[in-house]
Coordinates of C-alpha atoms (C1' of nucleotides) in Angstrom, one line a residue:
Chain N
X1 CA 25.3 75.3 35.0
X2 CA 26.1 73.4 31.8
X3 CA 23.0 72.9 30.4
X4 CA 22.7 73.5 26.9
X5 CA 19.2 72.4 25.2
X6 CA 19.1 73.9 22.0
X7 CA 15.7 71.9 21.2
X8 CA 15.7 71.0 17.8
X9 CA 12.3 71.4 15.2
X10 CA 12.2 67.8 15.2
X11 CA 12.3 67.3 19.1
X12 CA 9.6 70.3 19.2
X13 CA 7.2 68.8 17.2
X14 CA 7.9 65.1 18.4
X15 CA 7.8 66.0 22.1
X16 CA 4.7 68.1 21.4
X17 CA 3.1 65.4 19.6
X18 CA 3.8 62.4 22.8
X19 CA 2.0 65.2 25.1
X20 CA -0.9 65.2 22.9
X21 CA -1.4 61.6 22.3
X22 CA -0.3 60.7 26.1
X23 CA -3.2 63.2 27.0
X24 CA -5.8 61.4 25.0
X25 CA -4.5 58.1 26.3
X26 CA -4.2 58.7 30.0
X27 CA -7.2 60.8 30.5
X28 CA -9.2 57.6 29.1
X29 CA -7.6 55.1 30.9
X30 CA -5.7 56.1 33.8
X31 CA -2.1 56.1 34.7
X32 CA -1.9 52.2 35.3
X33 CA -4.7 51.1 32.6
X34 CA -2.1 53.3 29.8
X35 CA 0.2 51.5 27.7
X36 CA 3.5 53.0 25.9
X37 CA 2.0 50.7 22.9
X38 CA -1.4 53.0 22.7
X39 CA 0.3 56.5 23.5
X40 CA 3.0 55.6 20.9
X41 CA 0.2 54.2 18.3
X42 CA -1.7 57.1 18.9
X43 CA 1.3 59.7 18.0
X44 CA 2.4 57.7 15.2
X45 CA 5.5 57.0 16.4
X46 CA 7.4 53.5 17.6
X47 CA 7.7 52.8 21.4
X48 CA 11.0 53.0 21.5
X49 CA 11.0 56.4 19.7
X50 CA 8.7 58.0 22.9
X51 CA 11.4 56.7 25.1
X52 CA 13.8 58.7 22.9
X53 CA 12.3 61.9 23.8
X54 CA 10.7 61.1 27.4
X55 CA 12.6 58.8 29.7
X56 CA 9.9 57.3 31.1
X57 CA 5.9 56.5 31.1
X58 CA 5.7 58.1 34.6
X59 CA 7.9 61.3 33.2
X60 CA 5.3 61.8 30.2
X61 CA 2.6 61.7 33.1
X62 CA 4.0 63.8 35.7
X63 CA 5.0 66.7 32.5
X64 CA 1.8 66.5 31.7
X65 CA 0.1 67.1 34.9
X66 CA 2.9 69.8 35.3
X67 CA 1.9 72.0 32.3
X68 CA -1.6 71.4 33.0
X69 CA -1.8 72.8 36.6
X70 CA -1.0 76.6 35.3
X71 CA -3.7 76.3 33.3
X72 CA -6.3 74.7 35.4
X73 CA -6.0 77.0 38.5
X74 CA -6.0 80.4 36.1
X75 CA -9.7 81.1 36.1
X76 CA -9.4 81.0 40.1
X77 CA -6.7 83.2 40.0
X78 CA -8.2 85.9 37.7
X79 CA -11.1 86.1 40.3
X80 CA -10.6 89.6 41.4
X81 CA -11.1 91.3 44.2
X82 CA -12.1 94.6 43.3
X83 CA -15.0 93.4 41.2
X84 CA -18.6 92.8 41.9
X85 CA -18.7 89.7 44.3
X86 CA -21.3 87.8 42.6
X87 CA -20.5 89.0 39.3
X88 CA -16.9 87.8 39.8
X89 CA -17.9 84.2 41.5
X90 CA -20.3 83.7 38.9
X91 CA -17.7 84.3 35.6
X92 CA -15.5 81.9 37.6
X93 CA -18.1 79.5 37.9
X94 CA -19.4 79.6 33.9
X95 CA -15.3 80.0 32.9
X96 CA -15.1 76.7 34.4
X97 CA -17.9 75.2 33.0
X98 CA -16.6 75.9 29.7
X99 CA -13.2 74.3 30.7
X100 CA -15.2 71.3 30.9
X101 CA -16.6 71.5 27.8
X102 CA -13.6 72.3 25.7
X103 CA -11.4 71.0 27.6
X104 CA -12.5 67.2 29.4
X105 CA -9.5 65.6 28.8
X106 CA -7.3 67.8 31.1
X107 CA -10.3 67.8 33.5
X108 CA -9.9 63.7 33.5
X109 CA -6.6 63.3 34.0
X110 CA -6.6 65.1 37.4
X111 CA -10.1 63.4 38.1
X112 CA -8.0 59.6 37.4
X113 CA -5.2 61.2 39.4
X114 CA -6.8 62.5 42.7
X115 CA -9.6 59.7 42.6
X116 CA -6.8 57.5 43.3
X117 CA -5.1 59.2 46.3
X118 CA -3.2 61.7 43.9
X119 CA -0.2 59.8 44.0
X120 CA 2.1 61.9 41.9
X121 CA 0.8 65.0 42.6
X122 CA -0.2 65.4 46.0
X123 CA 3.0 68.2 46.2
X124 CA 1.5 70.2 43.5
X125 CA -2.3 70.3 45.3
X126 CA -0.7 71.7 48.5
X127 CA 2.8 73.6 46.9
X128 CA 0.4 75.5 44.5
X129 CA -3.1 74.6 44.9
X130 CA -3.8 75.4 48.8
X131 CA -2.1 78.8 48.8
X132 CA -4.0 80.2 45.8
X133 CA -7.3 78.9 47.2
X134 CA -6.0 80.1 50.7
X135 CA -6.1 83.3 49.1
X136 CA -9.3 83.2 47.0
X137 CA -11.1 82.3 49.9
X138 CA -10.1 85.5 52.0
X139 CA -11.3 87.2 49.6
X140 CA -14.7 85.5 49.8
X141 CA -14.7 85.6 53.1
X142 CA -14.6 89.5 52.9
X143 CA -17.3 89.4 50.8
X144 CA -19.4 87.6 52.9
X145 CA -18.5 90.1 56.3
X146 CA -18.9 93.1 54.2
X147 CA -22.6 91.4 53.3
X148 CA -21.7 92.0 49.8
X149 CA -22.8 88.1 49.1
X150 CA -24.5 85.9 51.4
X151 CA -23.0 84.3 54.6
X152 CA -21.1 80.9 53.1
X153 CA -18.1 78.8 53.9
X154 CA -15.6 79.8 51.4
X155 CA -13.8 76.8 50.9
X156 CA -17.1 74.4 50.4
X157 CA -18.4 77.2 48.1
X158 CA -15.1 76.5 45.8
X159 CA -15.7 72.9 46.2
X160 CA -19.1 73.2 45.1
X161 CA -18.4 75.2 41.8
X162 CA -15.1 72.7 41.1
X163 CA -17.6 69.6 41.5
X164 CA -20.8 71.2 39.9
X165 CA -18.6 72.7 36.7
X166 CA -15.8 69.7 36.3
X167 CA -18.7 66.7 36.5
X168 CA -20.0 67.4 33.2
X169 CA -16.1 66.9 31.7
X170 CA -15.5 64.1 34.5
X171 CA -18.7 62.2 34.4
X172 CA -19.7 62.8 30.8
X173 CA -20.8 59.4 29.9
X174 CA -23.2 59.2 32.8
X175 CA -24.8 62.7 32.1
X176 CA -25.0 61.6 28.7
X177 CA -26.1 58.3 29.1
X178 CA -29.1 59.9 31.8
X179 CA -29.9 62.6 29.3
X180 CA -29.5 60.6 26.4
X181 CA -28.2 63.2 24.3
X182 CA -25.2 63.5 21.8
X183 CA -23.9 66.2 21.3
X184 CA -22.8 69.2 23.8
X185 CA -26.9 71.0 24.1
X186 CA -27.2 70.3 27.6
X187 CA -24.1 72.6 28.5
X188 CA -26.6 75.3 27.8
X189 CA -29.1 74.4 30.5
X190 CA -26.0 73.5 33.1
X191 CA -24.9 77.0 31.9
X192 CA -28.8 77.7 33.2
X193 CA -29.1 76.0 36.0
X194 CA -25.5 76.7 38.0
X195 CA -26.3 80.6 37.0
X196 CA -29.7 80.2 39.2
X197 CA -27.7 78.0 41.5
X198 CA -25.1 80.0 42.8
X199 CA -26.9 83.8 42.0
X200 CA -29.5 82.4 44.7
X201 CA -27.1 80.8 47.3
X202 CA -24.3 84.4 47.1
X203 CA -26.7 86.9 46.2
X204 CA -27.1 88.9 50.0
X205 CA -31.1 88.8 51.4
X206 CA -31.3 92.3 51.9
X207 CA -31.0 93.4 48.5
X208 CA -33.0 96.8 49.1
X209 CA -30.7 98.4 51.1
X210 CA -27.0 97.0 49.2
X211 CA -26.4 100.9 47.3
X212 CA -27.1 102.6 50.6
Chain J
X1 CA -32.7 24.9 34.9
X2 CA -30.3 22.5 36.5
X3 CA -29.3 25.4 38.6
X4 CA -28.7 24.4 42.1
X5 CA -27.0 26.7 44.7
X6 CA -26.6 25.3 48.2
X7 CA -24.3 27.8 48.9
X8 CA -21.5 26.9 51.6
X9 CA -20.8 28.8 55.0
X10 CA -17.6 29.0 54.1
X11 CA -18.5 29.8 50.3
X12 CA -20.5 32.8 52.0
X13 CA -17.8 33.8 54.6
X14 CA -15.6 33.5 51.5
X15 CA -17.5 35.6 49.1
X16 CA -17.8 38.3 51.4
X17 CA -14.2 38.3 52.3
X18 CA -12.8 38.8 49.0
X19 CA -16.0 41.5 48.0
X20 CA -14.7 43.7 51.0
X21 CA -11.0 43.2 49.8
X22 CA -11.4 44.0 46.1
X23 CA -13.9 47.1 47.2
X24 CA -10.8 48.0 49.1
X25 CA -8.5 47.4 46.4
X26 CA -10.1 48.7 43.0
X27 CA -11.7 51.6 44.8
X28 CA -8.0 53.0 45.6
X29 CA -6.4 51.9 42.1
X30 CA -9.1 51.4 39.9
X31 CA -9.8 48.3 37.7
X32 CA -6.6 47.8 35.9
X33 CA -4.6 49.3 38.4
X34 CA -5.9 46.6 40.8
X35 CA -3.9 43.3 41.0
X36 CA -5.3 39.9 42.1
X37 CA -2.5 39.7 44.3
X38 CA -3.7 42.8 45.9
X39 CA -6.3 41.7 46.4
X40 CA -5.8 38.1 47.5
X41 CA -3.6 39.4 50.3
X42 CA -5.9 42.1 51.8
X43 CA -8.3 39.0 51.8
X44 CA -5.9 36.6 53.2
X45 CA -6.7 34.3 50.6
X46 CA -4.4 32.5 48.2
X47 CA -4.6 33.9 44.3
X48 CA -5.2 30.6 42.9
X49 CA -8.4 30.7 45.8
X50 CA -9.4 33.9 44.8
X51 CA -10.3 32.3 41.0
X52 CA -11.6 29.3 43.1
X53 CA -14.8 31.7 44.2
X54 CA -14.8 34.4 41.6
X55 CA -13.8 32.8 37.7
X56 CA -12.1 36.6 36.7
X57 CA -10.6 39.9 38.2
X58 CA -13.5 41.4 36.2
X59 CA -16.0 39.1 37.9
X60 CA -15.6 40.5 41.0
X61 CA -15.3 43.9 39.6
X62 CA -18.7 43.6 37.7
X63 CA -20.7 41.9 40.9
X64 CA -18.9 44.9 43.0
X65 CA -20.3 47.2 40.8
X66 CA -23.5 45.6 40.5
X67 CA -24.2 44.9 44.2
X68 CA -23.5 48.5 45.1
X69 CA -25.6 49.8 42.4
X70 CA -28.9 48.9 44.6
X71 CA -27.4 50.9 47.5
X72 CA -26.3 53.6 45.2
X73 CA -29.9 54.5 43.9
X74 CA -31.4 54.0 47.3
X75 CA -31.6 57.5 48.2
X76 CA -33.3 59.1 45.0
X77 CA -35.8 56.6 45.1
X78 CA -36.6 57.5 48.5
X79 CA -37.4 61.0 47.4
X80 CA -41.1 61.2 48.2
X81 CA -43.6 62.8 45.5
X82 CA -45.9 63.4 48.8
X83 CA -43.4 64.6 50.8
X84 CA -42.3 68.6 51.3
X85 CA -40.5 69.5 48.0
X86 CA -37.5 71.5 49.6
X87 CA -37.3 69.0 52.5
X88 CA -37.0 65.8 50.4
X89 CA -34.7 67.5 48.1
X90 CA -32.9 68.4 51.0
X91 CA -32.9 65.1 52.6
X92 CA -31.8 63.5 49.9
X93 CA -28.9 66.0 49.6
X94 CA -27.5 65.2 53.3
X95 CA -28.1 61.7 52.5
X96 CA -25.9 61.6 49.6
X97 CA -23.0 63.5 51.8
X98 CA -23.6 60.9 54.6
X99 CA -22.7 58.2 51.8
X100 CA -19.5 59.9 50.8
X101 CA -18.3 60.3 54.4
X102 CA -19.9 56.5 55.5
X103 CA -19.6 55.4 52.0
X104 CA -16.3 57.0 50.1
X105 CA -14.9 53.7 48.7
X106 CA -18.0 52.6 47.0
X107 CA -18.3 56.4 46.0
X108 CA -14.5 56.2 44.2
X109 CA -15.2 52.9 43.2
X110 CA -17.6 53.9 40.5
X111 CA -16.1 57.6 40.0
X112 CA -13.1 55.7 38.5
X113 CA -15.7 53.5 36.3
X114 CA -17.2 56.5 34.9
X115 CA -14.1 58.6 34.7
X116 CA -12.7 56.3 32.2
X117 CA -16.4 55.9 30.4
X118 CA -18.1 53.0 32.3
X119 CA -16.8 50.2 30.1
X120 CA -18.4 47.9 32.6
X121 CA -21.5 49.7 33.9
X122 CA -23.2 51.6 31.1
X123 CA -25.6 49.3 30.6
X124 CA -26.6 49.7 34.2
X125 CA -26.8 53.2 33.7
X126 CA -29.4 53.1 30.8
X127 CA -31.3 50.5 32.4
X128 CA -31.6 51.6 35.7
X129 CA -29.9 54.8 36.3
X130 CA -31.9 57.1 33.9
X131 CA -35.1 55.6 34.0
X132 CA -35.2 56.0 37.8
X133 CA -33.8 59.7 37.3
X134 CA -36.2 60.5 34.9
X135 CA -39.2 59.3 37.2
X136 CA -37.9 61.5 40.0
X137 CA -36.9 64.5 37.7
X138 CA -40.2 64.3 36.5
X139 CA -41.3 65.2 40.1
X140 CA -39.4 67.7 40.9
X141 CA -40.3 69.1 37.6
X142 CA -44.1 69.2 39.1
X143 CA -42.9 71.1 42.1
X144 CA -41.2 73.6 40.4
X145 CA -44.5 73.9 37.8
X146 CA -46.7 74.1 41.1
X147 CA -44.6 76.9 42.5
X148 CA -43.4 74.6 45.1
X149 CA -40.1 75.1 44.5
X150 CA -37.9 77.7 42.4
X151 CA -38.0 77.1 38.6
X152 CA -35.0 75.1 37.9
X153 CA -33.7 72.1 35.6
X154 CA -34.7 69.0 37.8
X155 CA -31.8 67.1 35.3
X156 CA -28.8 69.4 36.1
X157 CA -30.2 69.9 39.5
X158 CA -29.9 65.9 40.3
X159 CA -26.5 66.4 39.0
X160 CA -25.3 69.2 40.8
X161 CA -26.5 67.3 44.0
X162 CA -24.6 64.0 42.9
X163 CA -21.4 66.4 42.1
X164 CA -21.6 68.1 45.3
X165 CA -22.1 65.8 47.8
X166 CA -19.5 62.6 45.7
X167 CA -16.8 65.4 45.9
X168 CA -16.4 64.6 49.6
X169 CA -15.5 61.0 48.7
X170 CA -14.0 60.9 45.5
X171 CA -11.9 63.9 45.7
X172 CA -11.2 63.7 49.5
X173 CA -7.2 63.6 49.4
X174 CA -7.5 67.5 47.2
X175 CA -10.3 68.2 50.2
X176 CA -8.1 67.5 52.7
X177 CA -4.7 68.6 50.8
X178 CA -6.5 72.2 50.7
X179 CA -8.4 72.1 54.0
X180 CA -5.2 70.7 56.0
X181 CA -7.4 68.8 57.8
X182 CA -7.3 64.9 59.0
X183 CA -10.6 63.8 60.6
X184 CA -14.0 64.3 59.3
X185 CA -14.3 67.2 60.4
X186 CA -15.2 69.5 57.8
X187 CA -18.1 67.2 56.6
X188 CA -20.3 69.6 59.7
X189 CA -19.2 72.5 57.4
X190 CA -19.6 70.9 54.3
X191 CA -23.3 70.4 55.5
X192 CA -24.1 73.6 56.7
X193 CA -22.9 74.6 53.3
X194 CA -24.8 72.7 51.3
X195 CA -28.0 72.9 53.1
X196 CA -27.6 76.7 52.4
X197 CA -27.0 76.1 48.7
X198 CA -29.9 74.3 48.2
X199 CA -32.2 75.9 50.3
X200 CA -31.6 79.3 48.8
X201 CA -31.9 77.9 45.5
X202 CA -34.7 75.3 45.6
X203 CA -37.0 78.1 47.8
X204 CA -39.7 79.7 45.9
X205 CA -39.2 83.9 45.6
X206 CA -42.5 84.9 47.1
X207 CA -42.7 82.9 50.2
X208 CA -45.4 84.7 52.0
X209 CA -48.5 83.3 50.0
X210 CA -47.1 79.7 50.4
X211 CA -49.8 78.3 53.0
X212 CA -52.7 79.9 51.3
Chain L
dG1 C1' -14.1 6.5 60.4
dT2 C1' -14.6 6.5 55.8
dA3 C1' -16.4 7.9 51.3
dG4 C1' -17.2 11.8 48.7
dT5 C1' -17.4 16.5 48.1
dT6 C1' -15.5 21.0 48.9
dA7 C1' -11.7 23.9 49.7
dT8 C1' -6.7 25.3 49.2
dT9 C1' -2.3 25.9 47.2
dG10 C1' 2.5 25.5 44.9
dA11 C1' 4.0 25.4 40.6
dT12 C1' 3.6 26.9 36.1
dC13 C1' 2.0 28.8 31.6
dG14 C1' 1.3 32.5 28.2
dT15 C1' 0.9 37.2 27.7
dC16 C1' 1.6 41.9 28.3
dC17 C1' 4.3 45.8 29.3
dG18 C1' 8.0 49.1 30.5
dG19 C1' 12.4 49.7 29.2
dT20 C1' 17.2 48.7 26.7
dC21 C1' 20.4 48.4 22.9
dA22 C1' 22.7 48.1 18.9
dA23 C1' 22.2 48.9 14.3
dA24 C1' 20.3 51.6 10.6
dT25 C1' 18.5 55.8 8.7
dC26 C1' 18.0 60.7 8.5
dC27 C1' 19.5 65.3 8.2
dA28 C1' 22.0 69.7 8.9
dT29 C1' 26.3 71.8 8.0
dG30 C1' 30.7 72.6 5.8
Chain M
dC1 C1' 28.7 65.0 -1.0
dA2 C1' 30.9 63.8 3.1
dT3 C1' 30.8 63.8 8.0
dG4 C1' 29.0 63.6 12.5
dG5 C1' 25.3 64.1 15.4
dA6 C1' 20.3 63.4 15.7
dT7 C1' 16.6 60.3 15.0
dT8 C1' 14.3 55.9 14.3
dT9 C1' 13.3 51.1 14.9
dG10 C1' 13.4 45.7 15.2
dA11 C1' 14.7 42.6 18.4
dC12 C1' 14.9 41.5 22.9
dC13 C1' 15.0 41.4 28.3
dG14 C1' 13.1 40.7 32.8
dG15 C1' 9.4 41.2 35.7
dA16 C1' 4.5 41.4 36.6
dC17 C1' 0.1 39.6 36.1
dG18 C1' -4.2 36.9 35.0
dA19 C1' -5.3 32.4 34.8
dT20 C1' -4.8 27.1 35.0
dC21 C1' -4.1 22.6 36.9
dA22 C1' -2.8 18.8 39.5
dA23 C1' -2.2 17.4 44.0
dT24 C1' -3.2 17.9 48.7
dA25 C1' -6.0 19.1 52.7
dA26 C1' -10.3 20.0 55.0
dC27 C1' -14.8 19.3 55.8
dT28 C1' -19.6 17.0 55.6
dA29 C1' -22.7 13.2 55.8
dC30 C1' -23.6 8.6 56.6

DNA sequence: GTAGTTATTGATCGTCCGGTCAAATCCATG
DNA sequence: CATGGATTTGACCGGACGATCAATAACTAC
């Protein structure tokens, strides 16, 4: 075709610099409750300068979401078949929950999104989402026929460690505000706790006989 | 005071109306994304009528908010200090995930509130959130000391039930978009799930010597 | 039925917000 | 340092939205 982006420095940095600030504005207020005004305040640039570099508010949202997916589904992906079941369930599990730490803001902006019926990315959950979870889940499901982990529903176990791992990013002022703390401490005991949690629920009853 | 509230039938057919209509409408868009328009028409009520009963869109969003709060809290206080340890847990586990499917737009309702850092609820959460969840935590904490139940963090496991069983409502479009499902079917599963989850996890190791 | 209160609404106000545009400024290249 | 494209911005547009108000309609109590 005759597309020719050459990308300037200027347009790298700029463009680069809306994505960050749109990231910090969005994942606190929502789509609707973000204004151009506060992402463009936020990058240090003039409202009408964003729209030089993004055509629209919903185009900054949808790019972000966009680059964000990859990201967000890798630690499923890099769950691997030929490892230890529980070993591997349980790295996905703690990789997550350190997603949630470092990472919150990402973890909120799909939260906003798909609280609200996923309007503008409902083709991504089921384009990309679905079939790498379709997959992941065979895999469990092996795992659980081969009683190398406990009998469970695949699919609710990956509900479970989304919920469990992304609440502490999602619902962080109401974990704070019960545990009255300040800092990020308490990611240590969750660290604790979903360890116990989900080495109790996968790991198979009959562990006498599992190197036999 | 001089207060006096008779309190009309059509006031209190009125009231109700527009509550039901803005839980419908800020629990699918969120506070901002909400219009009084919205929520006027799902009520079959006039804007200007709308203000007539309620004197701001965040009037009705606040008494939403508070009103379900009561509801909300409901099932952790019912947790019973005298009461099996693993059963009540697990009681209030399926009750939670009743809510959600029975429940899901008060559920999303405050999910977005908290998502975007309960601007309008934290005090609620200080004042009656934490102090409840620390009364029951400090329960659970008992069982577990007693050998009742499995050592675990009654805090992160409190949350891990909220996560859990909320996920059902508040992220119900990505259940659905990854289960292909319609109905409410997959709440059965869901159940069977979770009861495993927390059964294998709350269960002390050396069951034997329980009843002696 | 009529007086007085309660309820309803069309019209309108002021503000906010996404987006446009023309003019001005910056900057890389010859 | 001149030229042409890239970048930036002040001013503005049009629509949406929360809220107000005066006028009308409906209802209640006597």
């Amino acid at each position: 075709m005759t597309t020719a982006k050459p990308a300037t420095r200027i347009q790298k940095r700029n463009r680069e610099t809306i994505r960050e600030a749109a990231l910090d504005v969005f994942s606190q207020h929502g789509f609707r409750g973000a204004t151009l005004d506060q992402i463009a305040q936020t990058a240090g640039l003039s409202k009408p300068n964003l729209l030089y570099y993004f055509p629209s508010k919903e185009a900054i949202h949808v790019e972000l979401l966009a680059h964000l997916m990859t990201d967000w589904l890798e630690p499923l992906r890099a769950l691997d078949p030929a490892g230890d079941p529980v070993e591997e369930i349980l790295a996905y599990v703690l990789r997550k929950l350190d997603m949630s730490r470092e990472m919150p803001r990402e973890s909120r902006l799909f939260a906003n999104e798909i609280v609200q019926g996923a309007p503008r990315i409902m083709e991504m959950i089921t384009a990309d989402l679905r079939p790498l979870v379709d997959e992941k889940a065979a895999v469990i499901a092996d795992w659980s026929a081969a009683g190398k982990i406990a009998p469970v529903d695949p699919y609710h176990l990956i509900f479970s460690i989304w919920s469990t791992t992304q609440h502490y990013a999602d619902f962080d002022i109401q974990v704070r505000g019960v545990l009255n703390v300040q800092g990020g401490a308490h990611f240590d005991d969750a660290r604790t706790f979903l360890t116990h949690l989900y080495t109790s629920a996968l790991t198979p009853q009959r562990q006498e006989v599992v190197n036999h």
